Short mmCIF file of C-alpha atoms in Angstrom, two decimals:
data_model
loop_
_atom_site.label_atom_id
_atom_site.label_comp_id
_atom_site.label_asym_id
_atom_site.label_seq_id
_atom_site.Cartn_x
_atom_site.Cartn_y
_atom_site.Cartn_z
CA UNK A 1272 7.36 -159.07 -69.93
CA UNK A 1273 8.85 -162.36 -71.26
CA UNK A 1274 9.57 -165.09 -68.75
CA UNK A 1275 7.91 -165.20 -65.19
CA UNK A 1276 10.16 -163.68 -62.68
CA UNK A 1277 9.63 -166.44 -60.26
CA UNK A 1278 10.96 -168.98 -62.87
CA UNK A 1279 14.11 -167.25 -64.25
CA UNK A 1280 15.28 -168.20 -67.56
CA UNK A 1281 17.82 -170.87 -68.08
CA UNK A 1282 21.40 -169.54 -67.94
CA UNK A 1283 23.21 -168.88 -71.14
CA UNK A 1284 25.47 -171.81 -72.39
CA UNK A 1285 29.16 -171.38 -72.66
CA UNK A 1286 29.24 -168.26 -70.49
CA UNK A 1287 32.62 -166.53 -70.84
CA UNK A 1288 34.91 -166.18 -67.72
CA UNK A 1289 34.21 -162.54 -68.00
CA UNK A 1290 31.29 -160.09 -67.48
CA UNK A 1291 28.39 -160.86 -69.78
CA UNK A 1292 25.05 -159.78 -70.63
CA UNK A 1293 22.58 -161.64 -68.36
CA UNK A 1294 19.20 -163.27 -69.58
CA UNK A 1295 17.11 -160.59 -68.26
CA UNK A 1296 16.93 -157.13 -66.46
CA UNK A 1297 14.62 -156.12 -63.56
CA UNK A 1298 13.83 -152.94 -62.00
CA UNK A 1299 13.09 -152.13 -58.25
CA UNK A 1300 10.77 -150.30 -55.91
CA UNK A 1301 11.82 -148.06 -53.14
CA UNK A 1302 9.99 -148.79 -49.94
CA UNK A 1303 11.21 -145.65 -48.30
CA UNK A 1304 14.26 -143.51 -47.35
CA UNK A 1305 15.70 -142.51 -43.89
CA UNK A 1306 18.45 -140.33 -42.65
CA UNK A 1307 20.58 -140.63 -39.54
CA UNK A 1308 23.55 -138.50 -39.01
CA UNK A 1309 25.70 -138.35 -42.16
CA UNK A 1310 24.16 -141.55 -43.57
CA UNK A 1311 21.03 -142.05 -45.73
CA UNK A 1312 19.34 -145.52 -46.13
CA UNK A 1313 17.04 -146.48 -49.01
CA UNK A 1314 15.07 -149.61 -48.57
CA UNK A 1315 14.35 -151.30 -51.87
CA UNK A 1316 12.94 -154.52 -53.29
CA UNK A 1317 12.61 -156.37 -56.48
CA UNK A 1318 11.57 -159.98 -57.59
CA UNK A 1319 13.38 -162.79 -55.83
CA UNK A 1320 16.72 -163.40 -57.56
CA UNK A 1321 19.10 -166.25 -57.98
CA UNK A 1322 22.71 -165.32 -57.04
CA UNK A 1323 26.19 -166.67 -56.21
CA UNK A 1324 27.91 -166.44 -52.95
CA UNK A 1325 31.90 -166.59 -53.14
CA UNK A 1326 34.17 -168.09 -50.52
CA UNK A 1327 37.71 -167.88 -51.65
CA UNK A 1328 37.51 -168.98 -55.26
CA UNK A 1329 34.51 -171.20 -54.81
CA UNK A 1330 31.02 -170.11 -56.00
CA UNK A 1331 27.69 -171.42 -54.44
CA UNK A 1332 24.58 -170.80 -56.39
CA UNK A 1333 21.53 -169.78 -54.28
CA UNK A 1334 18.35 -170.65 -56.09
CA UNK A 1335 14.84 -168.93 -55.61
CA UNK A 1336 12.81 -170.80 -53.20
CA UNK A 1337 8.98 -171.45 -53.61
CA UNK A 1338 8.18 -169.10 -50.66
CA UNK A 1339 10.43 -166.37 -51.51
CA UNK A 1340 8.34 -163.13 -51.74
CA UNK A 1341 10.89 -160.35 -52.73
CA UNK A 1342 14.58 -159.62 -53.05
CA UNK A 1343 15.14 -156.98 -50.42
CA UNK A 1344 18.11 -154.27 -50.78
CA UNK A 1345 19.05 -151.91 -48.07
CA UNK A 1346 21.35 -149.29 -49.64
CA UNK A 1347 23.31 -147.07 -47.33
CA UNK A 1348 25.53 -144.17 -48.35
CA UNK A 1349 27.28 -141.22 -46.93
CA UNK A 1350 25.38 -138.01 -47.92
CA UNK A 1351 28.51 -135.72 -48.14
CA UNK A 1352 30.34 -137.98 -50.58
CA UNK A 1353 27.52 -140.09 -51.81
CA UNK A 1354 29.83 -143.20 -51.60
CA UNK A 1355 28.26 -146.65 -50.73
CA UNK A 1356 30.47 -148.17 -48.18
CA UNK A 1357 30.70 -152.00 -48.67
CA UNK A 1358 31.45 -152.66 -45.01
CA UNK A 1359 28.21 -151.56 -43.45
CA UNK A 1360 26.89 -154.98 -42.85
CA UNK A 1361 23.22 -154.14 -42.33
CA UNK A 1362 20.75 -156.27 -40.37
CA UNK A 1363 17.12 -156.18 -41.18
CA UNK A 1364 14.24 -156.94 -38.81
CA UNK A 1365 10.87 -157.13 -40.33
CA UNK A 1366 7.69 -157.12 -38.01
CA UNK A 1367 3.88 -156.95 -38.61
CA UNK A 1368 1.49 -155.97 -35.93
CA UNK A 1369 4.25 -156.21 -33.36
CA UNK A 1370 5.16 -159.65 -34.23
CA UNK A 1371 8.53 -160.50 -35.75
CA UNK A 1372 8.19 -161.85 -39.34
CA UNK A 1373 11.96 -162.39 -40.28
CA UNK A 1374 15.37 -161.29 -39.56
CA UNK A 1375 18.27 -161.32 -42.03
CA UNK A 1376 21.72 -160.15 -42.59
CA UNK A 1377 21.73 -159.40 -46.51
CA UNK A 1378 24.90 -160.27 -48.47
CA UNK A 1379 27.17 -157.62 -49.98
CA UNK A 1380 26.21 -157.98 -53.67
CA UNK A 1381 27.20 -156.83 -57.13
CA UNK A 1382 24.63 -156.32 -59.89
CA UNK A 1383 24.88 -154.79 -63.24
CA UNK A 1384 21.77 -152.53 -63.03
CA UNK A 1385 21.83 -152.13 -59.23
CA UNK A 1386 25.59 -151.87 -58.75
CA UNK A 1387 26.92 -152.52 -55.17
CA UNK A 1388 24.23 -153.24 -52.53
CA UNK A 1389 23.33 -155.59 -49.79
CA UNK A 1390 20.58 -158.05 -50.77
CA UNK A 1391 18.81 -161.35 -49.97
CA UNK A 1392 15.61 -163.10 -50.68
CA UNK A 1393 12.82 -162.69 -48.15
CA UNK A 1394 9.71 -164.53 -47.22
CA UNK A 1395 6.69 -162.43 -46.24
CA UNK A 1396 3.37 -164.11 -45.19
CA UNK A 1397 1.23 -162.06 -47.66
CA UNK A 1398 0.09 -158.63 -48.65
CA UNK A 1399 -0.01 -155.95 -46.05
CA UNK A 1400 1.78 -153.40 -44.01
CA UNK A 1401 5.21 -154.21 -42.53
CA UNK A 1402 7.76 -152.40 -40.24
CA UNK A 1403 11.43 -152.73 -41.02
CA UNK A 1404 14.49 -151.72 -38.85
CA UNK A 1405 17.81 -151.50 -40.74
CA UNK A 1406 20.68 -151.66 -38.37
CA UNK A 1407 24.19 -150.90 -39.53
CA UNK A 1408 27.20 -151.57 -37.44
CA UNK A 1409 30.55 -149.57 -37.20
CA UNK A 1410 32.71 -149.78 -40.34
CA UNK A 1411 35.51 -152.23 -40.65
CA UNK A 1412 37.43 -150.51 -43.51
CA UNK A 1413 39.94 -147.80 -43.16
CA UNK A 1414 38.71 -144.28 -43.90
CA UNK A 1415 40.58 -141.26 -44.64
CA UNK A 1416 40.22 -137.54 -45.28
CA UNK A 1417 36.84 -136.13 -44.24
CA UNK A 1418 35.45 -139.75 -43.96
CA UNK A 1419 37.78 -140.40 -41.15
CA UNK A 1420 36.15 -137.56 -39.14
CA UNK A 1421 32.62 -139.04 -39.43
CA UNK A 1422 30.97 -140.29 -36.40
CA UNK A 1423 30.66 -144.03 -37.40
CA UNK A 1424 28.75 -145.49 -34.40
CA UNK A 1425 26.09 -148.11 -35.05
CA UNK A 1426 22.83 -146.68 -36.48
CA UNK A 1427 19.37 -147.88 -36.91
CA UNK A 1428 16.85 -146.80 -39.68
CA UNK A 1429 13.03 -147.36 -39.37
CA UNK A 1430 10.78 -147.80 -42.25
CA UNK A 1431 6.97 -148.84 -42.65
CA UNK A 1432 6.06 -150.22 -46.06
CA UNK A 1433 3.23 -151.62 -47.93
CA UNK A 1434 3.83 -155.02 -49.84
CA UNK A 1435 1.52 -156.53 -52.39
CA UNK A 1436 2.09 -159.05 -55.18
CA UNK A 1437 0.21 -156.61 -57.52
CA UNK A 1438 2.69 -153.77 -56.82
CA UNK A 1439 5.67 -156.15 -57.12
CA UNK A 1440 4.37 -157.16 -60.58
CA UNK A 1441 4.57 -153.63 -61.70
CA UNK A 1442 8.38 -153.75 -61.32
CA UNK A 1443 9.95 -153.75 -64.78
CA UNK A 1444 11.10 -157.20 -66.01
CA UNK A 1445 12.44 -157.50 -69.50
CA UNK A 1446 14.27 -160.24 -71.35
CA UNK A 1447 17.54 -159.69 -73.08
CA UNK A 1448 17.64 -160.76 -76.75
CA UNK A 1449 18.81 -164.37 -77.02
CA UNK A 1450 21.51 -163.33 -79.57
CA UNK A 1451 22.96 -160.87 -76.98
CA UNK A 1452 22.60 -162.83 -73.63
CA UNK A 1453 25.88 -164.61 -72.67
CA UNK A 1454 27.96 -162.39 -74.70
CA UNK A 1455 30.50 -160.09 -73.20
CA UNK A 1456 29.24 -156.72 -72.10
CA UNK A 1457 26.84 -155.47 -69.33
CA UNK A 1458 23.62 -153.70 -68.78
CA UNK A 1459 23.95 -150.03 -67.95
CA UNK A 1460 23.46 -148.81 -64.28
CA UNK A 1461 20.04 -147.97 -63.16
CA UNK A 1462 19.19 -144.34 -62.86
CA UNK A 1463 18.12 -143.73 -59.37
CA UNK A 1464 17.42 -139.99 -58.79
CA UNK A 1465 18.83 -138.47 -55.75
CA UNK A 1466 20.76 -141.68 -55.10
CA UNK A 1467 24.24 -142.50 -54.16
CA UNK A 1468 27.32 -142.70 -56.53
CA UNK A 1469 27.34 -145.94 -58.22
CA UNK A 1470 30.78 -145.74 -59.90
CA UNK A 1471 34.43 -145.16 -58.89
CA UNK A 1472 36.12 -142.20 -60.41
CA UNK A 1473 37.25 -142.36 -63.99
CA UNK A 1474 40.96 -142.98 -64.80
CA UNK A 1475 41.59 -139.35 -65.76
CA UNK A 1476 39.57 -138.04 -62.69
CA UNK A 1477 41.90 -139.90 -60.13
CA UNK A 1478 44.26 -137.56 -58.33
CA UNK A 1479 48.08 -138.12 -58.66
CA UNK A 1480 50.21 -139.60 -61.37
CA UNK A 1481 48.59 -142.51 -63.39
CA UNK A 1482 51.10 -145.16 -63.66
CA UNK A 1483 49.23 -147.89 -65.64
CA UNK A 1484 46.03 -149.88 -65.83
CA UNK A 1485 46.72 -153.71 -65.97
CA UNK A 1486 43.93 -156.19 -66.13
CA UNK A 1487 43.14 -159.47 -64.40
CA UNK A 1488 40.12 -161.71 -64.33
CA UNK A 1489 38.25 -159.06 -66.51
CA UNK A 1490 38.88 -156.38 -63.87
CA UNK A 1491 40.93 -153.22 -64.60
CA UNK A 1492 43.39 -152.02 -61.91
CA UNK A 1493 44.26 -148.36 -62.14
CA UNK A 1494 47.38 -147.51 -60.50
CA UNK A 1495 48.14 -143.97 -59.40
CA UNK A 1496 50.54 -142.33 -56.89
CA UNK A 1497 50.05 -139.33 -54.71
CA UNK A 1498 53.32 -137.42 -53.60
CA UNK A 1499 51.93 -136.50 -50.25
CA UNK A 1500 50.97 -139.44 -47.95
CA UNK A 1501 50.12 -137.36 -44.81
CA UNK A 1502 46.31 -137.83 -44.96
CA UNK A 1503 46.82 -141.71 -45.29
CA UNK A 1504 49.05 -141.98 -42.26
CA UNK A 1505 52.39 -141.28 -43.62
CA UNK A 1506 54.30 -138.05 -44.19
CA UNK A 1507 54.30 -135.30 -46.81
CA UNK A 1508 57.64 -136.62 -48.13
CA UNK A 1509 56.34 -140.11 -48.67
CA UNK A 1510 54.23 -141.45 -51.58
CA UNK A 1511 50.84 -143.12 -51.45
CA UNK A 1512 50.47 -146.00 -53.77
CA UNK A 1513 46.96 -146.57 -55.00
CA UNK A 1514 45.45 -149.50 -56.78
CA UNK A 1515 41.77 -148.93 -57.83
CA UNK A 1516 40.16 -151.92 -59.34
CA UNK A 1517 36.86 -151.74 -61.26
CA UNK A 1518 34.54 -153.69 -63.32
CA UNK A 1519 34.62 -153.28 -66.93
CA UNK A 1520 31.87 -151.27 -68.73
CA UNK A 1521 30.24 -149.92 -65.62
CA UNK A 1522 33.21 -149.05 -63.58
CA UNK A 1523 32.01 -150.39 -60.11
CA UNK A 1524 34.17 -150.93 -57.24
CA UNK A 1525 35.55 -154.38 -56.46
CA UNK A 1526 35.59 -154.54 -52.66
CA UNK A 1527 36.53 -157.36 -50.17
CA UNK A 1528 39.45 -158.56 -52.02
CA UNK A 1529 42.97 -159.26 -50.56
CA UNK A 1530 45.75 -157.38 -52.50
CA UNK A 1531 49.55 -157.25 -51.99
CA UNK A 1532 52.05 -155.44 -53.87
CA UNK A 1533 55.73 -155.55 -54.57
CA UNK A 1534 57.81 -152.56 -55.82
CA UNK A 1535 61.30 -153.09 -57.15
CA UNK A 1536 63.92 -150.84 -58.34
CA UNK A 1537 67.13 -152.25 -60.10
CA UNK A 1538 66.34 -155.71 -58.55
CA UNK A 1539 66.06 -154.30 -54.94
CA UNK A 1540 62.58 -154.44 -53.11
CA UNK A 1541 61.36 -150.94 -52.19
CA UNK A 1542 57.98 -152.12 -50.84
CA UNK A 1543 56.61 -155.68 -50.36
CA UNK A 1544 53.41 -156.05 -48.38
CA UNK A 1545 49.62 -155.56 -48.21
CA UNK A 1546 47.71 -153.00 -50.19
CA UNK A 1547 45.13 -151.92 -47.46
CA UNK A 1548 41.45 -151.50 -48.32
CA UNK A 1549 40.60 -147.82 -47.84
CA UNK A 1550 37.75 -145.51 -48.53
CA UNK A 1551 38.73 -141.87 -49.31
CA UNK A 1552 36.47 -139.08 -50.59
CA UNK A 1553 38.56 -138.38 -53.60
CA UNK A 1554 39.80 -141.87 -54.34
CA UNK A 1555 36.69 -143.71 -53.33
CA UNK A 1556 37.12 -147.48 -52.38
CA UNK A 1557 40.68 -148.59 -53.32
CA UNK A 1558 43.64 -150.37 -51.96
CA UNK A 1559 46.67 -148.49 -50.89
CA UNK A 1560 50.21 -148.49 -49.23
CA UNK A 1561 52.70 -145.87 -48.02
CA UNK A 1562 56.01 -146.14 -49.77
CA UNK A 1563 59.09 -143.98 -49.71
CA UNK A 1564 58.80 -142.91 -53.26
CA UNK A 1565 58.22 -144.10 -56.89
CA UNK A 1566 60.33 -143.58 -59.79
CA UNK A 1567 59.44 -144.12 -63.50
CA UNK A 1568 61.55 -147.31 -64.02
CA UNK A 1569 60.41 -149.12 -60.84
CA UNK A 1570 58.53 -152.40 -61.45
CA UNK A 1571 55.38 -153.02 -59.67
CA UNK A 1572 53.72 -156.53 -59.17
CA UNK A 1573 50.03 -156.74 -57.87
CA UNK A 1574 48.98 -160.08 -56.48
CA UNK A 1575 45.31 -160.97 -55.92
CA UNK A 1576 45.61 -163.19 -52.73
CA UNK A 1577 41.89 -163.47 -52.72
CA UNK A 1578 39.33 -162.27 -55.32
CA UNK A 1579 36.38 -160.14 -54.27
CA UNK A 1580 34.52 -162.01 -51.56
CA UNK A 1581 31.23 -160.40 -52.67
CA UNK A 1582 28.17 -162.24 -54.08
CA UNK A 1583 27.11 -161.63 -57.58
CA UNK A 1584 24.12 -161.39 -59.66
CA UNK A 1585 23.88 -163.15 -63.09
CA UNK A 1586 26.43 -161.69 -65.40
CA UNK A 1587 29.12 -161.12 -62.75
CA UNK A 1588 29.40 -164.68 -61.44
CA UNK A 1589 31.99 -165.80 -64.08
CA UNK A 1590 34.39 -162.79 -63.79
CA UNK A 1591 36.85 -161.81 -60.87
CA UNK A 1592 37.47 -165.40 -59.70
CA UNK A 1593 40.72 -166.42 -61.37
CA UNK A 1594 42.93 -163.32 -61.29
CA UNK A 1595 46.68 -163.73 -62.11
CA UNK A 1596 49.17 -161.30 -60.70
CA UNK A 1597 49.86 -158.25 -62.81
CA UNK A 1598 53.43 -156.70 -63.41
CA UNK A 1599 53.89 -153.20 -64.89
CA UNK A 1600 56.80 -150.67 -65.10
CA UNK A 1601 55.56 -147.56 -63.51
#
């Protein structure tokens, strides 16, 4: 077991400005699963966690409070694509015997074993049976392909779950060896049977013509182009320029960032504008723009106007903050 979960180990000294092995790894319990329309929601929990909120390039550490009972995570995904949209913004209301215990809006969060999820520490009055309602609103990110046809109205999922400190203590908690913690690398994704897709497509699995894979802030930005932009709001004679950022090691999406691009040909600007966050069944979460065309000698500059505005668990809080612009010849 190692350290006590409620008293997490000290953070590694000299952490790199990159993804690194954390001090420990924890499992989780699934309280229940519910379906509504095309969506599935799993309500899960683990030990209370420390984590970091990100605003602009500023980080704020959230410490575990003495009355925190669990770290609660609703995970919502589209069953047809198994994609976890990072814009569902769930709200949780927990009651017991008809009385409200707490209400919270968990943060979009990135964790090495748990990947993208929404989570926050929750205070419960003690062991017992609780009811939880998880409400998700209408999405804010552009959807294309089959996802554009999904009915994205607000949805509520209902759960009843038992909480006990004894059951919580059965959750896996393992220390990472001291010689490994704080070094570059990442814990492998947790294997959740019948769960959603945790990773964006591999480079070789992305459609279109792969143009490059520059890096910035320890993230990799795969650039690909599709000759037909019609399903993205363009025409079949226009090109869809795709930038697909992902974490190293685990290939998780990096949502909620602001990206812009500049495409130049022989010193003349072909495109200069925003790369719009979009969710597509084939491309998953990415940033894209419609351009007239792309030729092999064009120069593309990608600018990170704001790094991912997503909270991070230990191991991710040092990466994806300072992200210099990238230039490549496509």
